[in-house]
Amino acid sequence: MAARPIAIIGGAGAEGFGLALRWALAGETVIIGSRDAARAQQAADKIKQRVANANISGMENSAAAAASDLIVLTIPFEVHAATLKQLKPAIRPGSILVDTTVPLAASVGGRATRTLGVWQGSAAQQAAELLPKEVSVAAAFHHVGSDLLMTDGPVDCDVIVCSDDPATSKTVRQFAAKIPGVRALDGGKLENARILEQITALLIGFSIREKGHAGIRITGLPEAAYNIP
Amino acid sequence: MAARPIAIIGGAGAEGFGLALRWALAGETVIIGSRDAARAQQAADKIKQRVANANISGMENSAAAAASDLIVLTIPFEVHAATLKQLKPAIRPGSILVDTTVPLAASVGGRATRTLGVWQGSAAQQAAELLPKEVSVAAAFHHVGSDLLMTDGPVDCDVIVCSDDPATSKTVRQFAAKIPGVRALDGGKLENARILEQITALLIGFSIREKGHAGIRITGLPEAAYNIP
């Protein structure tokens, strides 16, 4: 089977770069997107230096989105709507868009330990509203901070995936589980993304107060919950 | 030092009963409160049968609140405001009120996997507004379900405590840490209670979908985060 490339919009930023690194290490084909194609290429080169034989390239965001049907959005909330409007013509029908965005109050000069209310309920639901029905949206990776992704060790964190489409949720969980240490969980419908996004603000608070890199694990579930069918 | 009794309002319900059981097992003095004094007494008797030499009694809610300066509120959201208004004259200045309430949409006939928006931000902040300034409010125990508390084993769950008063947070964390398996964490100010409350809706979704008793652990924090100063 030919590798399905993963396009990471905003992949030159810390979170996107960390995910790109982990997927490159897992042998996936990764396209780093950035507003600036040269910056995307530089980020890809940095990963090539760290991962021998990495299948990675860098492109302008819209070109990256057009080159893949699995698109991961890792951008700050202040450019969320504008970026999605810009990408919309480039995204192919049938694509999956994974939104990692957290509407932190820091986006408007507030605190990173508070969130903004998003009219649609969450950033991910705003993405779903801005994109055509033929693009399937999932929310995931909010709790796996770039500090955790940049290390070489396993990531002590669950990835909770919310989507209205079970097949989309399954695909995203499969890609999440490629990161060592990560357990991927079905978080239910996309409307639950609001809870995932807010948890990030709580984790940022823990990381600041306790000088750590906070993550989250769900306990008390049977092993079957971690099997991706 | 004389034992400081813990009053559990709504302690004949599943969550309150579970906490009462765990604290009785830890040798604490517990007062179970209920709208019906006889029901409170029955619940206390049930715990006495299970815990030899338990220091436990049962009273009507207001009497229970008056008999302690550490009051734990374990009631459904639909009676949250009314109960606090009723208890208000009984609560002594300087008391701590620990709110475990989650504003589930189930309170108004909706789903237990969704929350209601509370104008003050959270049920705990509603409690703080309804009570005099001399009562210190904390939010905690939202994620330790009654199913976990009723077992004999250790509880695989962190208790995150939010309060505007550091001394209150510390006291509540000390009592949380008396439950075997529980690690108690400082969750910051009371305004963060909104996130704790919403996490419960997410955990209920996991427990339903995966047939488990979901709890939560925060990862990536240094050991010092779990030391209660």
Coordinates of N, CA and C in Angstrom, one line a residue, chain B residues 6-175:
Chain B
I6 N -16.2 15.5 59.2 CA -16.6 15.9 57.8 C -18.1 15.7 57.6
A7 N -18.8 16.7 57.2 CA -20.2 16.6 57.0 C -20.4 16.4 55.5
I8 N -21.2 15.4 55.1 CA -21.4 15.1 53.7 C -22.9 15.3 53.4
I9 N -23.2 16.5 52.8 CA -24.6 16.8 52.4 C -25.0 16.0 51.2
G10 N -26.1 15.3 51.4 CA -26.5 14.4 50.3 C -25.8 13.0 50.4
G11 N -25.3 12.8 51.6 CA -24.4 11.6 51.9 C -25.1 10.3 51.8
A12 N -26.5 10.3 51.7 CA -27.1 9.0 51.4 C -27.2 8.6 50.0
G13 N -26.8 9.6 49.1 CA -26.7 9.3 47.7 C -25.4 8.5 47.4
A14 N -25.3 8.0 46.1 CA -24.2 7.1 45.8 C -22.8 7.8 46.0
E15 N -22.6 9.0 45.5 CA -21.3 9.7 45.5 C -21.0 10.0 47.0
G16 N -21.9 10.6 47.7 CA -21.7 11.0 49.1 C -21.4 9.8 50.0
F17 N -22.2 8.7 49.7 CA -22.0 7.5 50.5 C -20.6 6.9 50.3
G18 N -20.2 6.9 49.0 CA -18.9 6.4 48.7 C -17.8 7.2 49.4
L19 N -17.9 8.5 49.4 CA -16.9 9.3 50.1 C -16.9 9.1 51.6
A20 N -18.1 9.0 52.1 CA -18.3 8.7 53.6 C -17.6 7.4 53.9
L21 N -17.8 6.4 53.1 CA -17.3 5.1 53.3 C -15.7 5.1 53.3
R22 N -15.2 5.8 52.3 CA -13.7 5.9 52.3 C -13.1 6.7 53.4
W23 N -13.8 7.7 53.9 CA -13.3 8.5 55.0 C -13.5 7.8 56.3
A24 N -14.6 7.0 56.4 CA -14.8 6.2 57.6 C -13.7 5.1 57.7
L25 N -13.3 4.5 56.5 CA -12.3 3.5 56.5 C -10.9 4.2 56.9
A26 N -10.7 5.4 56.6 CA -9.5 6.1 56.9 C -9.5 6.6 58.3
G27 N -10.6 6.3 59.1 CA -10.6 6.7 60.5 C -11.1 8.1 60.8
E28 N -11.6 8.7 59.8 CA -12.1 10.1 60.0 C -13.5 10.0 60.6
T29 N -13.9 11.2 61.3 CA -15.2 11.3 61.8 C -16.1 11.9 60.8
V30 N -17.2 11.2 60.4 CA -18.0 11.5 59.3 C -19.5 11.7 59.8
I31 N -20.1 12.8 59.3 CA -21.5 13.0 59.5 C -22.2 13.0 58.2
I32 N -23.1 12.0 58.0 CA -23.9 11.9 56.8 C -25.1 12.8 56.9
G33 N -25.3 13.7 55.9 CA -26.5 14.5 55.9 C -27.4 14.1 54.8
S34 N -28.7 14.2 55.1 CA -29.7 13.9 54.1 C -30.9 14.8 54.4
R35 N -31.8 15.0 53.4 CA -33.0 15.8 53.6 C -33.8 15.1 54.7
D36 N -33.7 13.8 54.8 CA -34.5 13.0 55.7 C -33.5 12.4 56.7
A37 N -33.6 12.8 58.0 CA -32.7 12.4 59.1 C -32.7 10.9 59.2
A38 N -33.8 10.2 59.0 CA -33.9 8.7 59.2 C -33.0 8.1 58.1
R39 N -33.1 8.6 56.9 CA -32.3 8.1 55.7 C -30.8 8.3 56.0
A40 N -30.5 9.4 56.6 CA -29.1 9.7 56.9 C -28.6 8.7 57.9
Q41 N -29.4 8.4 58.9 CA -29.1 7.4 59.9 C -28.9 6.0 59.4
Q42 N -29.8 5.7 58.4 CA -29.7 4.3 57.8 C -28.4 4.2 57.0
A43 N -28.0 5.3 56.3 CA -26.8 5.2 55.5 C -25.6 5.1 56.5
A44 N -25.6 5.8 57.6 CA -24.5 5.7 58.6 C -24.5 4.3 59.2
D45 N -25.6 3.7 59.4 CA -25.7 2.3 60.0 C -25.0 1.3 59.0
K46 N -25.3 1.6 57.7 CA -24.8 0.7 56.6 C -23.3 0.7 56.6
I47 N -22.7 1.9 56.8 CA -21.3 2.1 56.9 C -20.7 1.4 58.1
K48 N -21.4 1.6 59.2 CA -21.0 0.9 60.5 C -20.9 -0.6 60.3
Q49 N -21.8 -1.2 59.6 CA -21.8 -2.6 59.3 C -20.5 -3.0 58.5
R50 N -20.1 -2.1 57.7 CA -18.9 -2.4 56.8 C -17.6 -2.0 57.4
V51 N -17.6 -1.0 58.3 CA -16.4 -0.5 58.8 C -16.4 -0.6 60.4
A52 N -15.7 -1.5 60.9 CA -15.7 -1.7 62.4 C -15.2 -0.4 63.1
N53 N -15.9 0.0 64.1 CA -15.6 1.2 64.9 C -15.6 2.5 64.1
A54 N -16.4 2.5 63.0 CA -16.5 3.8 62.2 C -17.1 4.9 63.1
N55 N -16.5 6.1 63.0 CA -17.0 7.3 63.7 C -18.0 7.9 62.7
I56 N -19.2 7.5 62.7 CA -20.1 8.0 61.7 C -21.5 8.2 62.3
S57 N -22.2 9.2 61.9 CA -23.5 9.5 62.4 C -24.3 10.0 61.2
G58 N -25.7 10.1 61.4 CA -26.5 10.6 60.3 C -27.4 11.7 60.9
M59 N -27.6 12.8 60.1 CA -28.5 13.9 60.5 C -29.2 14.5 59.3
E60 N -30.2 15.3 59.6 CA -30.8 16.1 58.5 C -29.7 17.1 58.0
N61 N -29.7 17.5 56.7 CA -28.7 18.2 56.1 C -28.2 19.5 56.9
S62 N -29.2 20.3 57.3 CA -28.8 21.6 58.0 C -28.1 21.3 59.3
A63 N -28.6 20.3 60.0 CA -27.9 19.9 61.3 C -26.5 19.4 61.0
A64 N -26.3 18.6 59.9 CA -25.0 18.1 59.6 C -24.1 19.3 59.3
A65 N -24.6 20.3 58.5 CA -23.8 21.4 58.1 C -23.4 22.2 59.4
A66 N -24.3 22.3 60.3 CA -24.0 23.1 61.5 C -23.0 22.4 62.4
A67 N -22.9 21.1 62.3 CA -22.0 20.3 63.2 C -20.6 20.1 62.7
S68 N -20.2 20.8 61.6 CA -18.9 20.6 61.1 C -18.4 21.9 60.4
D69 N -17.2 22.1 60.3 CA -16.7 23.2 59.5 C -16.0 22.7 58.2
L70 N -16.2 21.5 57.9 CA -15.7 20.9 56.6 C -16.9 20.2 55.9
I71 N -17.5 20.9 55.0 CA -18.8 20.4 54.5 C -18.6 20.0 53.0
V72 N -19.0 18.8 52.7 CA -18.8 18.3 51.3 C -20.2 18.2 50.7
L73 N -20.4 18.8 49.6 CA -21.7 18.9 48.9 C -21.8 17.8 47.8
T74 N -22.7 16.8 48.0 CA -22.8 15.8 47.0 C -24.3 15.6 46.6
I75 N -24.7 16.6 45.9 CA -26.2 16.6 45.5 C -26.3 16.8 44.0
P76 N -27.4 16.4 43.4 CA -27.6 16.7 42.0 C -27.8 18.2 41.7
F77 N -27.4 18.6 40.5 CA -27.4 20.0 40.2 C -28.8 20.6 40.3
E78 N -29.8 19.8 40.0 CA -31.2 20.4 40.1 C -31.6 20.9 41.4
V79 N -30.9 20.5 42.5 CA -31.3 21.0 43.8 C -30.1 21.8 44.4
H80 N -29.1 22.1 43.6 CA -27.9 22.8 44.0 C -28.2 24.2 44.7
A81 N -28.8 25.1 44.0 CA -29.1 26.4 44.5 C -30.0 26.4 45.7
A82 N -31.1 25.6 45.6 CA -32.1 25.5 46.6 C -31.5 25.0 47.9
T83 N -30.6 23.9 47.8 CA -30.0 23.3 49.0 C -29.0 24.3 49.6
L84 N -28.3 25.1 48.8 CA -27.3 26.0 49.4 C -28.1 27.1 50.1
K85 N -29.2 27.6 49.6 CA -30.0 28.6 50.2 C -30.5 28.1 51.6
Q86 N -30.9 26.9 51.6 CA -31.4 26.3 52.8 C -30.3 26.1 53.9
L87 N -29.1 25.7 53.4 CA -28.0 25.4 54.3 C -27.4 26.7 54.9
K88 N -27.5 27.8 54.1 CA -26.8 29.0 54.4 C -26.8 29.5 55.8
P89 N -28.0 29.5 56.5 CA -28.0 30.0 57.9 C -27.2 29.0 58.8
A90 N -27.1 27.7 58.4 CA -26.5 26.7 59.3 C -25.0 26.7 59.2
I91 N -24.5 27.2 58.1 CA -23.0 27.0 57.9 C -22.3 28.1 58.7
R92 N -21.3 27.7 59.5 CA -20.6 28.6 60.4 C -19.6 29.4 59.6
P93 N -19.4 30.7 59.9 CA -18.3 31.4 59.3 C -17.0 30.7 59.5
G94 N -16.1 30.8 58.5 CA -14.8 30.1 58.6 C -14.9 28.6 58.1
S95 N -16.1 28.2 57.7 CA -16.2 26.8 57.2 C -15.6 26.7 55.8
I96 N -15.3 25.4 55.5 CA -15.0 25.1 54.1 C -16.1 24.3 53.5
L97 N -16.6 24.7 52.3 CA -17.5 24.0 51.5 C -16.9 23.4 50.3
V98 N -16.9 22.1 50.2 CA -16.3 21.4 49.0 C -17.4 21.0 48.1
D99 N -17.5 21.6 46.9 CA -18.5 21.3 46.0 C -18.1 20.3 45.0
T100 N -18.8 19.2 44.9 CA -18.5 18.1 43.9 C -19.5 18.1 42.8
T101 N -20.4 19.1 42.8 CA -21.6 19.1 41.9 C -21.1 19.3 40.4
V102 N -21.7 18.5 39.5 CA -21.5 18.7 38.1 C -22.9 19.1 37.4
P103 N -22.9 20.3 36.7 CA -24.2 20.7 36.1 C -24.5 19.9 34.9
L104 N -24.7 18.6 35.0 CA -25.1 17.7 33.9 C -26.4 18.2 33.3
A105 N -26.5 18.1 31.9 CA -27.7 18.4 31.2 C -28.8 17.4 31.7
A106 N -28.4 16.3 32.2 CA -29.4 15.3 32.8 C -30.3 16.0 33.9
S107 N -29.8 17.0 34.5 CA -30.5 17.7 35.5 C -31.9 18.3 35.0
V108 N -31.9 18.6 33.7 CA -33.1 19.1 33.1 C -33.6 18.2 32.0
G109 N -33.3 16.9 32.1 CA -33.9 16.0 31.2 C -33.0 15.7 30.0
G110 N -31.8 16.3 29.9 CA -30.9 16.1 28.8 C -29.9 15.0 29.1
R111 N -28.8 15.0 28.5 CA -27.8 13.9 28.6 C -26.8 14.1 29.7
A112 N -26.3 13.0 30.3 CA -25.3 13.0 31.3 C -23.9 13.2 30.7
T113 N -23.9 13.2 29.3 CA -22.6 13.5 28.7 C -22.5 14.9 28.2
R114 N -23.4 15.7 28.6 CA -23.4 17.2 28.3 C -23.6 18.0 29.6
T115 N -23.0 19.2 29.6 CA -23.2 20.0 30.7 C -24.1 21.2 30.4
L116 N -24.7 21.8 31.4 CA -25.4 23.1 31.2 C -24.4 24.2 31.5
G117 N -24.6 25.3 30.8 CA -23.9 26.5 31.1 C -24.4 27.2 32.4
V118 N -23.5 27.4 33.3 CA -23.9 28.1 34.6 C -23.4 29.5 34.5
W119 N -24.2 30.4 34.7 CA -23.9 31.9 34.5 C -22.6 32.3 35.2
Q120 N -22.4 31.8 36.4 CA -21.2 32.1 37.2 C -20.0 31.4 36.7
G121 N -20.1 30.5 35.8 CA -19.0 29.8 35.2 C -19.0 28.3 35.6
S122 N -19.5 28.0 36.8 CA -19.5 26.6 37.2 C -20.4 26.5 38.4
A123 N -20.8 25.3 38.8 CA -21.6 25.0 39.9 C -20.9 25.5 41.2
A124 N -19.6 25.3 41.3 CA -18.8 25.7 42.4 C -18.8 27.2 42.6
Q125 N -18.7 27.9 41.5 CA -18.8 29.4 41.6 C -20.2 29.9 41.9
Q126 N -21.2 29.1 41.5 CA -22.6 29.5 41.9 C -22.7 29.3 43.5
A127 N -22.0 28.2 44.0 CA -22.0 28.0 45.4 C -21.4 29.2 46.1
A128 N -20.2 29.6 45.6 CA -19.5 30.7 46.2 C -20.3 32.0 46.3
E129 N -21.1 32.2 45.2 CA -21.9 33.4 45.1 C -23.1 33.3 46.1
L130 N -23.6 32.1 46.3 CA -24.8 32.0 47.2 C -24.4 32.0 48.7
L131 N -23.2 31.7 49.0 CA -22.7 31.6 50.4 C -22.1 32.9 50.8
P132 N -22.0 33.2 52.1 CA -21.3 34.4 52.6 C -19.8 34.3 52.3
K133 N -19.2 35.4 52.2 CA -17.7 35.5 51.9 C -16.9 34.7 53.0
E134 N -17.5 34.6 54.2 CA -16.8 33.9 55.3 C -16.7 32.4 55.1
V135 N -17.4 31.9 54.1 CA -17.3 30.4 53.8 C -16.4 30.3 52.6
S136 N -15.4 29.4 52.7 CA -14.4 29.2 51.7 C -14.8 28.0 50.8
V137 N -14.9 28.3 49.5 CA -15.4 27.2 48.6 C -14.3 26.6 47.9
A138 N -14.3 25.2 47.8 CA -13.4 24.5 46.9 C -14.2 23.6 46.0
A139 N -13.7 23.3 44.8 CA -14.3 22.3 43.9 C -13.4 21.1 43.9
A140 N -14.0 19.9 44.0 CA -13.1 18.7 44.0 C -14.0 17.4 43.9
F141 N -13.4 16.3 43.7 CA -14.0 15.0 43.7 C -14.9 14.7 42.5
H142 N -14.9 15.5 41.5 CA -15.9 15.4 40.4 C -15.6 14.1 39.6
H143 N -14.3 13.6 39.7 CA -13.9 12.5 38.7 C -13.8 11.2 39.4
V144 N -14.0 11.2 40.7 CA -13.9 9.9 41.5 C -15.4 9.4 41.6
G145 N -15.8 8.6 40.7 CA -17.2 8.1 40.6 C -17.5 7.2 41.8
S146 N -18.8 7.1 42.1 CA -19.2 6.3 43.2 C -18.9 4.8 43.0
D147 N -18.8 4.4 41.7 CA -18.5 3.0 41.4 C -17.1 2.7 41.9
L148 N -16.2 3.7 41.8 CA -14.8 3.5 42.2 C -14.7 3.5 43.8
L149 N -15.5 4.4 44.3 CA -15.4 4.6 45.8 C -16.0 3.4 46.5
M150 N -17.0 2.8 45.9 CA -17.7 1.6 46.6 C -16.9 0.4 46.7
T151 N -15.8 0.3 45.8 CA -15.0 -0.9 45.8 C -14.1 -0.9 47.0
D152 N -13.4 -2.0 47.3 CA -12.5 -2.0 48.4 C -11.1 -1.6 48.0
G153 N -10.8 -1.6 46.7 CA -9.5 -1.4 46.1 C -9.1 0.1 46.1
P154 N -7.8 0.3 45.8 CA -7.4 1.7 45.6 C -8.1 2.4 44.4
V155 N -8.2 3.6 44.5 CA -8.9 4.4 43.5 C -7.9 5.0 42.5
D156 N -8.0 4.5 41.2 CA -7.0 4.9 40.2 C -7.4 6.2 39.6
C157 N -7.3 7.3 40.3 CA -7.8 8.6 39.9 C -7.2 9.7 40.7
D158 N -6.8 10.8 40.0 CA -6.4 12.0 40.7 C -7.6 12.8 41.1
V159 N -7.4 13.5 42.3 CA -8.4 14.5 42.7 C -7.8 15.9 42.5
I160 N -8.4 16.7 41.6 CA -8.0 18.0 41.3 C -8.8 19.0 42.2
V161 N -8.1 19.8 42.9 CA -8.8 20.7 43.9 C -8.6 22.2 43.4
C162 N -9.7 22.9 43.2 CA -9.7 24.3 42.8 C -10.3 25.1 43.9
S163 N -9.6 26.2 44.3 CA -10.1 27.1 45.3 C -9.3 28.4 45.2
D164 N -10.0 29.5 45.6 CA -9.3 30.8 45.6 C -8.4 31.0 46.9
D165 N -8.6 30.0 47.8 CA -7.8 30.1 49.1 C -6.8 29.0 49.2
P166 N -5.5 29.3 49.2 CA -4.5 28.2 49.2 C -4.7 27.3 50.5
A167 N -5.0 27.9 51.6 CA -5.2 27.0 52.8 C -6.3 26.0 52.7
T168 N -7.4 26.5 52.1 CA -8.6 25.6 51.8 C -8.2 24.5 50.9
S169 N -7.5 24.9 49.8 CA -7.0 23.9 48.8 C -6.2 22.8 49.5
K170 N -5.3 23.3 50.4 CA -4.4 22.3 51.1 C -5.2 21.4 52.0
T171 N -6.2 21.9 52.7 CA -7.0 21.1 53.6 C -7.7 20.0 52.8
V172 N -8.3 20.4 51.7 CA -9.1 19.5 50.9 C -8.2 18.5 50.3
R173 N -7.0 18.9 49.8 CA -6.1 17.9 49.3 C -5.7 16.9 50.3
Q174 N -5.5 17.3 51.6 CA -5.2 16.4 52.6 C -6.2 15.3 52.8
F175 N -7.5 15.8 52.8 CA -8.6 14.8 52.9 C -8.7 13.9 51.7

